[in-house]
Backbone as a chain_set.jsonl record, in Angstrom:
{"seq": "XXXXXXXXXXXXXXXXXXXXXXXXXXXXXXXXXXXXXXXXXXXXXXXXXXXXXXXXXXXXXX", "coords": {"N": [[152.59, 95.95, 260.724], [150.515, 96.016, 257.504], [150.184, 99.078, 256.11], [148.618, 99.346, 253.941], [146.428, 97.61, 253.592], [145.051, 98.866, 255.627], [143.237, 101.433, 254.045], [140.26, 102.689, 253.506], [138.036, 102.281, 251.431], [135.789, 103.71, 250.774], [136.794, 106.683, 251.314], [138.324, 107.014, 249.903], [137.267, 106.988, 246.92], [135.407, 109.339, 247.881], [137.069, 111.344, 248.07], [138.019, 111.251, 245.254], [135.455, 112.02, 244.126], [135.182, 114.091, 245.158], [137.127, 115.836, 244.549], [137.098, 115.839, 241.281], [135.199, 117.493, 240.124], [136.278, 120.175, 240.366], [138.916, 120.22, 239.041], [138.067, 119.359, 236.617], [136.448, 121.37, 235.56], [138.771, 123.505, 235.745], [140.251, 122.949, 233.614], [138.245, 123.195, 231.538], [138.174, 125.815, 231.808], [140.562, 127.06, 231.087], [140.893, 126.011, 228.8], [138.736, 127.826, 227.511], [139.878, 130.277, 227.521], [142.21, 129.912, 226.508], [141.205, 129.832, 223.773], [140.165, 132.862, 223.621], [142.298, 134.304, 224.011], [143.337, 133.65, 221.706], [141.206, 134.209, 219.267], [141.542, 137.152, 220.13], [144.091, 137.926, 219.185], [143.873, 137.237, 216.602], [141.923, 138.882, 215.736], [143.209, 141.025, 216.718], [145.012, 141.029, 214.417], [143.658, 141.338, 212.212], [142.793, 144.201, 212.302], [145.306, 145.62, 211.776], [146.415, 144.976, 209.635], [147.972, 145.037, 206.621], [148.422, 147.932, 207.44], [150.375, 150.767, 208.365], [151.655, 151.194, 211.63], [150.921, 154.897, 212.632], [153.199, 157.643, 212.296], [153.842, 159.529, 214.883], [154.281, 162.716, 215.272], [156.51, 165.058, 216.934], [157.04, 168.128, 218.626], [160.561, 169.653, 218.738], [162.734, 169.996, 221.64], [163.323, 172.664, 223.778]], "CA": [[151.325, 95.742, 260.044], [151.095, 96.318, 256.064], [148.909, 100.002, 255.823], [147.524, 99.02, 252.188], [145.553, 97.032, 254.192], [143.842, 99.963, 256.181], [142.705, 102.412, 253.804], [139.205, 102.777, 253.457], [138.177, 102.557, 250.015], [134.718, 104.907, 250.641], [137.136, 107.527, 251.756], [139.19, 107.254, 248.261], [136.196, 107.513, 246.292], [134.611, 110.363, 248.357], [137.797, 112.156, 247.401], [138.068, 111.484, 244.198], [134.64, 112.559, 243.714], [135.115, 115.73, 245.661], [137.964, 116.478, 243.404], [137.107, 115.735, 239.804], [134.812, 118.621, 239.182], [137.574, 121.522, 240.339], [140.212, 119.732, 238.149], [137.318, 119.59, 235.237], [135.836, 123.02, 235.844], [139.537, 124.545, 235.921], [140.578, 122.289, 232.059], [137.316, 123.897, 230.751], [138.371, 127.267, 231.5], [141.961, 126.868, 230.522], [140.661, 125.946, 227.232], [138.616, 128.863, 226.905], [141.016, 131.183, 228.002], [143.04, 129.731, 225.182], [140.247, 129.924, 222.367], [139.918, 133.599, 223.863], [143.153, 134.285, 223.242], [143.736, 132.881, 219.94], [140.419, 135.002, 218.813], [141.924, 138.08, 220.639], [144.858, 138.053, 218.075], [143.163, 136.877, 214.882], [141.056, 140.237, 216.039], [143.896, 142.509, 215.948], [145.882, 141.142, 213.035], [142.647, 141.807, 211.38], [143.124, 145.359, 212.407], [146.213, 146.218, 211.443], [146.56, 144.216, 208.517], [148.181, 145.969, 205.786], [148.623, 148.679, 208.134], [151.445, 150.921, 209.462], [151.553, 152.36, 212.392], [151.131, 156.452, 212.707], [154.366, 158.317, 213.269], [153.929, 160.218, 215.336], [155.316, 164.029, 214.993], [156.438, 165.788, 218.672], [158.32, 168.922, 218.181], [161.048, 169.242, 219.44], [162.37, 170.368, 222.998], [164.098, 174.041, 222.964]], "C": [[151.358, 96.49, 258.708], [149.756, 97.383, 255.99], [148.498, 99.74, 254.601], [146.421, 98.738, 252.794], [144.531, 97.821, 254.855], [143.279, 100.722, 255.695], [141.398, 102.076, 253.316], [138.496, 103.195, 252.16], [136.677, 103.512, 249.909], [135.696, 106.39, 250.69], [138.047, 108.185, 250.36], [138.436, 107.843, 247.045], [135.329, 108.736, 246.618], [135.74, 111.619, 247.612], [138.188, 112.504, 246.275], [136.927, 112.158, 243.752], [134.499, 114.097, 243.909], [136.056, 116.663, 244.788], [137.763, 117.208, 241.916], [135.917, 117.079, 239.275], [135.663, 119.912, 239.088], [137.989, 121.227, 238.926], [139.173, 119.962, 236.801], [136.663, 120.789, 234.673], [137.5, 124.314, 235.046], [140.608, 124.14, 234.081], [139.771, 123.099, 231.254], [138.209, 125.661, 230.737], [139.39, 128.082, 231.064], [141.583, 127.129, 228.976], [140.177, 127.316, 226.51], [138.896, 129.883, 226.694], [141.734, 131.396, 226.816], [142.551, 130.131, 224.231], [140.248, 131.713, 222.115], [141.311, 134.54, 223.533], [143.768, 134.465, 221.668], [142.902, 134.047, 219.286], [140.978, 136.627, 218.614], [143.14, 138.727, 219.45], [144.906, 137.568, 216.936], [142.696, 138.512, 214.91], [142.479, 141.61, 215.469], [145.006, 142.651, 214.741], [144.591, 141.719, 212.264], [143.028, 143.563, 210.95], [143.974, 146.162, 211.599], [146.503, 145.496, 210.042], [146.973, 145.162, 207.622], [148.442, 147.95, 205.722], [149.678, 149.622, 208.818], [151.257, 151.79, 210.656], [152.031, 153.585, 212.543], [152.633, 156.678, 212.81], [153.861, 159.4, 213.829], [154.682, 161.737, 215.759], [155.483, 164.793, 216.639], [157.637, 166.791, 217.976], [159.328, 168.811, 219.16], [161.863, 169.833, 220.746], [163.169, 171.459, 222.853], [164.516, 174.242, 224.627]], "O": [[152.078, 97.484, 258.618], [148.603, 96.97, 255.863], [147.485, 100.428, 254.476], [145.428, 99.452, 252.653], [143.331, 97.575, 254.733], [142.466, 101.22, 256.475], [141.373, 101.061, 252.62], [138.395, 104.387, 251.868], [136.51, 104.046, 248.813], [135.22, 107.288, 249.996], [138.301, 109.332, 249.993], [138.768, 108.81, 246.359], [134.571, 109.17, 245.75], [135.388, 112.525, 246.858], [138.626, 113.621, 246.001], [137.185, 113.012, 242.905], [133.982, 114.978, 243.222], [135.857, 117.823, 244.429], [138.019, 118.332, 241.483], [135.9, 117.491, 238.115], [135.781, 120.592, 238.069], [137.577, 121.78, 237.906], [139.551, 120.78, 235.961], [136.43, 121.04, 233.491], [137.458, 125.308, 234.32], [141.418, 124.911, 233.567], [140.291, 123.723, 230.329], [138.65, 126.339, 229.809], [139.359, 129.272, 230.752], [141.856, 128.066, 228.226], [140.675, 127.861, 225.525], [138.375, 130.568, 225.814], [141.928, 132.446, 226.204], [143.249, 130.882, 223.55], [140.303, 132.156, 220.968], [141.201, 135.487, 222.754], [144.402, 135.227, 220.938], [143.572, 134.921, 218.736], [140.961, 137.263, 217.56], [143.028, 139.849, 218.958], [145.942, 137.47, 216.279], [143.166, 139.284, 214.074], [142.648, 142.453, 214.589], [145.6, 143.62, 214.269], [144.799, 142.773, 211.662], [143.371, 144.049, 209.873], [143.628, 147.115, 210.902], [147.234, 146.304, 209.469], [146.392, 146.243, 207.715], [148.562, 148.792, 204.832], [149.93, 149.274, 209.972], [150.775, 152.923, 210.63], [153.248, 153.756, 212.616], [153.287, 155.846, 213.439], [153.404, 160.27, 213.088], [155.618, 161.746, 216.558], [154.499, 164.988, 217.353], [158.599, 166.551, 217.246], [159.222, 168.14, 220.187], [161.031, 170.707, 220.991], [163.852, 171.448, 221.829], [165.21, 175.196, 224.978]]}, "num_chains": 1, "name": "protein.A"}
Protein backbone atom coordinates (compact mmCIF):
# COMPACT_ATOMS: atom_id res chain seq x y z
CA UNK A 1 0.00 0.00 0.00
CA UNK A 2 1.51 3.53 -1.22
CA UNK A 3 1.92 5.65 2.48
CA UNK A 4 1.59 9.17 0.58
CA UNK A 5 -1.70 8.12 0.60
CA UNK A 6 -2.11 8.00 4.51
CA UNK A 7 -0.83 11.08 5.86
CA UNK A 8 -3.19 13.27 7.31
CA UNK A 9 -2.90 16.60 5.98
CA UNK A 10 -4.49 18.39 9.47
CA UNK A 11 -1.61 16.77 11.19
CA UNK A 12 1.03 18.52 8.64
CA UNK A 13 -0.44 21.76 9.09
CA UNK A 14 -0.83 21.49 12.92
CA UNK A 15 2.91 21.00 12.76
CA UNK A 16 3.87 23.36 10.69
CA UNK A 17 1.99 25.78 12.63
CA UNK A 18 3.40 24.59 15.90
CA UNK A 19 6.77 25.13 14.43
CA UNK A 20 6.96 28.39 12.54
CA UNK A 21 6.98 30.71 15.47
CA UNK A 22 10.26 28.93 17.31
CA UNK A 23 12.07 28.98 13.89
CA UNK A 24 10.79 32.86 13.56
CA UNK A 25 11.30 33.87 17.18
CA UNK A 26 14.94 32.19 17.07
CA UNK A 27 15.85 34.35 13.12
CA UNK A 28 14.67 37.48 15.06
CA UNK A 29 17.05 37.03 17.74
CA UNK A 30 19.92 35.87 15.64
CA UNK A 31 19.56 39.07 13.91
CA UNK A 32 19.69 41.03 16.90
CA UNK A 33 22.41 39.36 18.38
CA UNK A 34 24.15 40.32 15.18
CA UNK A 35 23.09 44.15 15.13
CA UNK A 36 24.31 43.86 18.91
CA UNK A 37 27.37 42.83 17.98
CA UNK A 38 28.20 44.95 15.15
CA UNK A 39 27.20 48.07 17.61
CA UNK A 40 29.39 46.43 20.36
CA UNK A 41 32.51 47.00 18.10
CA UNK A 42 31.68 50.27 16.35
CA UNK A 43 31.49 51.13 20.39
CA UNK A 44 34.92 50.21 21.13
CA UNK A 45 36.71 51.28 17.98
CA UNK A 46 35.17 54.48 18.99
CA UNK A 47 37.10 54.14 22.16
CA UNK A 48 40.27 53.50 21.27
CA UNK A 49 40.46 55.31 18.21
CA UNK A 50 43.60 57.08 17.81
CA UNK A 51 44.59 55.49 20.90
CA UNK A 52 47.51 53.39 22.26
CA UNK A 53 47.36 51.22 24.69
CA UNK A 54 49.14 52.05 28.32
CA UNK A 55 52.44 50.29 28.88
CA UNK A 56 52.42 49.22 31.51
CA UNK A 57 55.66 49.58 33.93
CA UNK A 58 56.20 46.33 36.59
CA UNK A 59 59.51 46.42 38.21
CA UNK A 60 61.34 44.02 38.01
CA UNK A 61 61.73 40.63 40.02
CA UNK A 62 65.06 40.53 42.35
Amino acid sequence: MDNQNNHNPFVLELGISILTPPILLGLRISREMGGMMDSLGKASEEIFRGQHLPILKSQPKT
